[in-house]
N, C-alpha and C. Protein backbone atom coordinates (compact mmCIF):
# COMPACT_ATOMS: atom_id res chain seq x y z
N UNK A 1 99.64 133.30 -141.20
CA UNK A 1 98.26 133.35 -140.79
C UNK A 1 98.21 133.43 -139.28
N UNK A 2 97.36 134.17 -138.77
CA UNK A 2 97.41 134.38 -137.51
C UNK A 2 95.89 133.93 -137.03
N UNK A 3 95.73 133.91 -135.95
CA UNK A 3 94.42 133.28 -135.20
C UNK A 3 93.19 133.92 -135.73
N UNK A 4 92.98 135.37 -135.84
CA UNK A 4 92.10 135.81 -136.16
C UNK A 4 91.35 136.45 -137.23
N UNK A 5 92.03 135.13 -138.44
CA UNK A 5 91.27 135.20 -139.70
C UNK A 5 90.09 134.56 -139.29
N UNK A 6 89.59 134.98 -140.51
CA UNK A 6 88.32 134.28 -140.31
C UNK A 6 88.29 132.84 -141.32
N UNK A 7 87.90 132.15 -140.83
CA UNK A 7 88.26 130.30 -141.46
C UNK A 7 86.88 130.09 -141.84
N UNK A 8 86.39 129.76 -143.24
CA UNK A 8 85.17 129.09 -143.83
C UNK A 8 84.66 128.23 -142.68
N UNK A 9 83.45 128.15 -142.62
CA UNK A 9 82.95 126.84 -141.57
C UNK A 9 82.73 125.94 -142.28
N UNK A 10 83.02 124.67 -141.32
CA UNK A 10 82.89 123.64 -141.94
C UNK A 10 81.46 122.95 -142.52
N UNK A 11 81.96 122.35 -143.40
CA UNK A 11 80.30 121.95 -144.16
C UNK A 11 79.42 121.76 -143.65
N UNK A 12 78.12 122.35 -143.83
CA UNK A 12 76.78 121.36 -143.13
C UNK A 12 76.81 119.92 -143.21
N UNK A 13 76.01 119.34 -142.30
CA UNK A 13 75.65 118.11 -141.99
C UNK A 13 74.66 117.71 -142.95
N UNK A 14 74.42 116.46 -143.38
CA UNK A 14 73.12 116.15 -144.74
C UNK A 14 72.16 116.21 -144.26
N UNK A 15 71.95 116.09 -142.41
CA UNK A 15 70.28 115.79 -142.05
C UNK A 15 70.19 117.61 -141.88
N UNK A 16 70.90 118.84 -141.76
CA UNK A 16 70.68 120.14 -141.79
C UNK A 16 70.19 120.32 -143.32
N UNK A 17 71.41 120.01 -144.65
CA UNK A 17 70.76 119.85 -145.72
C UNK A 17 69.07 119.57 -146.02
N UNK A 18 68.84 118.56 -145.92
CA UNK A 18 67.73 117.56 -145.81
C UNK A 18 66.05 119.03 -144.99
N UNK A 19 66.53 118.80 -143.90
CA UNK A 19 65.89 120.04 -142.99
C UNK A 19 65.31 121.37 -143.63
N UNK A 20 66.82 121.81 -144.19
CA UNK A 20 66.16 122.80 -145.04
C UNK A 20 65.29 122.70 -146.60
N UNK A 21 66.00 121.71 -147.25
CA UNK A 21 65.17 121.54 -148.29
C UNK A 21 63.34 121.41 -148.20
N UNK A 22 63.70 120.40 -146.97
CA UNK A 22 62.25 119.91 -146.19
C UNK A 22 61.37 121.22 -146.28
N UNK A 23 62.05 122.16 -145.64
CA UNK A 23 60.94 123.32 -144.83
C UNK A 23 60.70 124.37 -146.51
N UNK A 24 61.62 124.26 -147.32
CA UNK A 24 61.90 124.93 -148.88
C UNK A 24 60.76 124.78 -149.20
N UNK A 25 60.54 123.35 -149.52
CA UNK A 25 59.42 122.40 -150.02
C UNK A 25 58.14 122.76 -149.49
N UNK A 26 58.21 122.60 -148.07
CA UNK A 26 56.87 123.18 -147.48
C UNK A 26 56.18 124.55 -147.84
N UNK A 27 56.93 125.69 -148.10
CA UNK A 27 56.53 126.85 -148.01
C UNK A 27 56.45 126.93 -149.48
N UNK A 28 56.95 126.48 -150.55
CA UNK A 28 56.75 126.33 -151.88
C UNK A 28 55.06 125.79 -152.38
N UNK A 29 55.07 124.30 -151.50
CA UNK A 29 53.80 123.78 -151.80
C UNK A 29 54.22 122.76 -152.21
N UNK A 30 55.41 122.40 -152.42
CA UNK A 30 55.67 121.00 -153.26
C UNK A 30 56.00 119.94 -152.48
N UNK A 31 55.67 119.19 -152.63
CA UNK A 31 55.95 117.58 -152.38
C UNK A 31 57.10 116.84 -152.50
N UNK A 32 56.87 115.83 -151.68
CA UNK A 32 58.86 115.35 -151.93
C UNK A 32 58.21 113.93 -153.06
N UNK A 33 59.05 113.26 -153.23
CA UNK A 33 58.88 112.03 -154.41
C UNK A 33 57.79 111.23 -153.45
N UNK A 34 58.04 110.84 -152.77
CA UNK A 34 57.62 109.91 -151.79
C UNK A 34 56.34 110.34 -151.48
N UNK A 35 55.91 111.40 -151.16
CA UNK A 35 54.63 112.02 -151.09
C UNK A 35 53.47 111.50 -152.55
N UNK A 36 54.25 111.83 -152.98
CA UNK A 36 53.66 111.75 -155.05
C UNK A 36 53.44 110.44 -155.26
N UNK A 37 54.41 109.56 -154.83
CA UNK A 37 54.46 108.02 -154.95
C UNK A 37 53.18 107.40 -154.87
N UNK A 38 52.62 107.98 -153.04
CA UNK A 38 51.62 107.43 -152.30
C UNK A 38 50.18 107.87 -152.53
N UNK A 39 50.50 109.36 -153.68
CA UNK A 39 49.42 109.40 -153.75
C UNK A 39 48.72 108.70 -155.07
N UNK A 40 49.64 108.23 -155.82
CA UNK A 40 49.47 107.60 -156.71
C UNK A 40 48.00 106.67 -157.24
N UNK A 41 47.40 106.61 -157.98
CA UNK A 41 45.94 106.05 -158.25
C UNK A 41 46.38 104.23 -158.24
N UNK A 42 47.68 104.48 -159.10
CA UNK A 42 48.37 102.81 -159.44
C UNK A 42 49.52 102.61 -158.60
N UNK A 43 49.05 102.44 -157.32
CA UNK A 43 49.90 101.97 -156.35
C UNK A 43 50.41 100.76 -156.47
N UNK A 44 51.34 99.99 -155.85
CA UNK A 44 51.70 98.94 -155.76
C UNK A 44 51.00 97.19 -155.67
N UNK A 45 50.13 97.76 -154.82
CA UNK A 45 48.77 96.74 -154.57
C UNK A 45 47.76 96.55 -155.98
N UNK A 46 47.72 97.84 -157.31
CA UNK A 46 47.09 97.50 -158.30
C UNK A 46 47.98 96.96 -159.10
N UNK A 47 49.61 97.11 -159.20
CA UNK A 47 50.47 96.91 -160.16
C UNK A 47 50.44 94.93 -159.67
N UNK A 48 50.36 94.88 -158.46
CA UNK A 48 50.72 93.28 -157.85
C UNK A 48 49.42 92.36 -158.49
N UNK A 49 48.52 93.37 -158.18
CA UNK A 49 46.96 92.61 -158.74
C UNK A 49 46.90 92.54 -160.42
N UNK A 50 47.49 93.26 -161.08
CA UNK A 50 47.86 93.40 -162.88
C UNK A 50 48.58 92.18 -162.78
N UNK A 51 49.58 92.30 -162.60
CA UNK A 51 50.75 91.01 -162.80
C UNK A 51 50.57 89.82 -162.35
N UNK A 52 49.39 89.47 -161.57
CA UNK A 52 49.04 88.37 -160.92
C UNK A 52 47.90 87.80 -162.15
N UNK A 53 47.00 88.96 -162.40
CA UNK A 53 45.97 88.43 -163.48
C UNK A 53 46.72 88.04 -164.47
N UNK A 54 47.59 88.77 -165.42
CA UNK A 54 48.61 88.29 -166.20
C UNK A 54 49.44 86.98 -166.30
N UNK A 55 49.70 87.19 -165.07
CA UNK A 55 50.06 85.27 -164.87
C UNK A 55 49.44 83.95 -164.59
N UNK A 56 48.34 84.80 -164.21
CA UNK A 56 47.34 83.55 -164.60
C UNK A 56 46.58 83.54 -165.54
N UNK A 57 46.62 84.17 -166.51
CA UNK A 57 45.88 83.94 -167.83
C UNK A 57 47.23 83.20 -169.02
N UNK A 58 48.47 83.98 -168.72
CA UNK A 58 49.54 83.11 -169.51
C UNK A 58 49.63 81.38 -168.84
N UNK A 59 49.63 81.56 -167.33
CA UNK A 59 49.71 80.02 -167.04
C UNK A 59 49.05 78.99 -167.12
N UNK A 60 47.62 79.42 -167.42
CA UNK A 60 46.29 78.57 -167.50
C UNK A 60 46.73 78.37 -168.76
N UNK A 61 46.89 79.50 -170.32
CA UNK A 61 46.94 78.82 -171.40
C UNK A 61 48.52 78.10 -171.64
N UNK A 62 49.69 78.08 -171.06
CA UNK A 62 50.90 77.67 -171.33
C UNK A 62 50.72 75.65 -170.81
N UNK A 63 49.64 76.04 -169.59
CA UNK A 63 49.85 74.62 -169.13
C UNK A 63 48.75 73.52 -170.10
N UNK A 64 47.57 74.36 -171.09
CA UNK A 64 46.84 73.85 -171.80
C UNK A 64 47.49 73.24 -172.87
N UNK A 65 48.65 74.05 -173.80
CA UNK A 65 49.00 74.12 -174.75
C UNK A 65 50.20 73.20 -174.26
N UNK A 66 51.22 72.84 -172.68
CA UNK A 66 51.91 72.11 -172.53
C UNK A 66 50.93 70.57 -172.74
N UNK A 67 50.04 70.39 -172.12
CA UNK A 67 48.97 69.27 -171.95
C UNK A 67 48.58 68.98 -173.56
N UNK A 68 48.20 69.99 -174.41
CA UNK A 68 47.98 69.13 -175.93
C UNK A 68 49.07 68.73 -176.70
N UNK A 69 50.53 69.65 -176.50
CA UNK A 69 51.68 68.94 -177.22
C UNK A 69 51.87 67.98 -176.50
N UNK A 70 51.57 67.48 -175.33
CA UNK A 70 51.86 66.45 -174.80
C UNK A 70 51.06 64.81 -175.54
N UNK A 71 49.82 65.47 -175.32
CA UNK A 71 48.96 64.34 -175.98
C UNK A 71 49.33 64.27 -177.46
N UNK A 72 49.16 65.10 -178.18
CA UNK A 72 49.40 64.77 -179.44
C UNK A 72 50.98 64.07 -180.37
N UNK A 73 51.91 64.57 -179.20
CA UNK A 73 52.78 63.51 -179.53
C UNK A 73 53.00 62.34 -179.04
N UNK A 74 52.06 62.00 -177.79
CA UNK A 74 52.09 60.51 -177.44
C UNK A 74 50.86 59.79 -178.29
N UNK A 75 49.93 60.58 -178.64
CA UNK A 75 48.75 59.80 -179.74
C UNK A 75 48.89 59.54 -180.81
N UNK A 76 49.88 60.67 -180.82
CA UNK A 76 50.21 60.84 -182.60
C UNK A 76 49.00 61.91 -183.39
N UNK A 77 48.03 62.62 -182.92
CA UNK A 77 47.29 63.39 -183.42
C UNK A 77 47.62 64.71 -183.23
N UNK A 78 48.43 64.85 -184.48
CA UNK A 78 49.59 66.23 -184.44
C UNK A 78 48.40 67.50 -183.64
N UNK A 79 47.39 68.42 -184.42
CA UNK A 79 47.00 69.37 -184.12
C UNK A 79 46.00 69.36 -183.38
N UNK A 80 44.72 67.96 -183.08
CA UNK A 80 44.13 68.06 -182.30
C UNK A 80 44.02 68.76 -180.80
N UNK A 81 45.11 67.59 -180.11
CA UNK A 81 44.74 67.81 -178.70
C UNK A 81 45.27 69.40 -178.51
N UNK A 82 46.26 69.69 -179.18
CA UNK A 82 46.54 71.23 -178.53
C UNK A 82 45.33 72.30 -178.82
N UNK A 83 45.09 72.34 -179.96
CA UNK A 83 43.56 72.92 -180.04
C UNK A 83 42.93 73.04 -179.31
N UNK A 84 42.82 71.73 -178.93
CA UNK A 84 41.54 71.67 -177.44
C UNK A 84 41.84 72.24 -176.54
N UNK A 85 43.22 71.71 -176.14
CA UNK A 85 43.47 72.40 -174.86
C UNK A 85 43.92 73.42 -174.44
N UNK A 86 44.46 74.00 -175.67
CA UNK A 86 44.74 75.54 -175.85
C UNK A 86 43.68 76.06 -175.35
N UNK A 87 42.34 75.87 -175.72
CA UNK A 87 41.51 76.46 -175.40
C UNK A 87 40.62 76.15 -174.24
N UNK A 88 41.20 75.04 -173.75
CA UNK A 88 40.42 75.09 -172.00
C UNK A 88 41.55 75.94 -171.22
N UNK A 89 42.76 75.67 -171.58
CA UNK A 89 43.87 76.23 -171.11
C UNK A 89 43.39 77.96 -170.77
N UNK A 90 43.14 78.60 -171.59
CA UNK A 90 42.69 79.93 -172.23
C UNK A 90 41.40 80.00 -171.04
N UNK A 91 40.83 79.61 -171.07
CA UNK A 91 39.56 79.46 -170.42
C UNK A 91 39.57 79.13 -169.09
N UNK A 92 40.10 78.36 -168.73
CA UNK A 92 41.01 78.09 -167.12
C UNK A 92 41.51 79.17 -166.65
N UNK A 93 42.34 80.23 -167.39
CA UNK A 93 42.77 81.31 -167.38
C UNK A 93 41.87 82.62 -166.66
N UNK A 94 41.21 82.46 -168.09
CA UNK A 94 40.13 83.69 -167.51
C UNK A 94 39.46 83.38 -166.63
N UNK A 95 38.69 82.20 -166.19
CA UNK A 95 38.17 81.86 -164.90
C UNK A 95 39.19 82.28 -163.77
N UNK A 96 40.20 81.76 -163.74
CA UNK A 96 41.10 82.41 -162.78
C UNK A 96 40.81 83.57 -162.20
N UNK A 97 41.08 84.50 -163.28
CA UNK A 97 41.14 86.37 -163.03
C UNK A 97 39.84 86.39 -162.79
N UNK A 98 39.12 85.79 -163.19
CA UNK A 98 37.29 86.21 -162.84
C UNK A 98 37.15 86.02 -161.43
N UNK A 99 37.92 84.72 -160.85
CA UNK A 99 37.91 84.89 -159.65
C UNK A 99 38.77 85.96 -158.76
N UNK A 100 39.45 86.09 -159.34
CA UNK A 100 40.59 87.18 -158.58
C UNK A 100 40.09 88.54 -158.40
N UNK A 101 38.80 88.93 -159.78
CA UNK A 101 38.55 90.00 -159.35
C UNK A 101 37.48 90.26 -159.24
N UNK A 102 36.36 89.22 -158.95
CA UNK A 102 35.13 89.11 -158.06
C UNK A 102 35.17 89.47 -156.54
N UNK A 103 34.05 90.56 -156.35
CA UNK A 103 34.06 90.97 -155.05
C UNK A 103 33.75 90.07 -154.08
């Protein structure tokens, strides 16, 4: 081999990669993921506000229903107290989210 073959060039760089795809994209019309993400209706801030109501409607009734097995095995009135408090529990709950999503 002598000097004046011609030698493949060496690979592009990923931010040249990147660059071109970029400008691909542009003249196509399409969007990168990240674009799509943000434009999203169920952003992050509604998914945080879902999962927050959710946990306070399970925690209001888990801590009701902890509070009547509690009573009813120190009273001895097997199904009463959880009844009850299942259902303030439940109700504690939804007050919660009512507040959470009052303007």
């Amino acid at each position: 081999m002598n000097r004046n073959d011609s030698r493949p060039e060496p690979p592009e760089t990923p931010s040249s990669f990147d660059d071109r795809l970029k400008g691909a994209r542009e003249r196509q019309g399409l969007q990168s993921a990240r674009d799509t993400a943000s434009a999203d209706p169920l952003d992050r801030a509604g998914w945080g506000m879902m999962l927050r109501a959710g946990t306070e409607m399970i925690g209001g009734l888990a801590v009701g229903v902890a509070i009547g097995l509690g009573l009813d095995h120190w009273l001895g009135t097997r199904p009463l107290f959880l009844i009850v408090f299942a259902f303030l529990g439940g109700a504690a709950g939804i007050l919660n989210v009512w507040r959470l999503v009052k303007p």
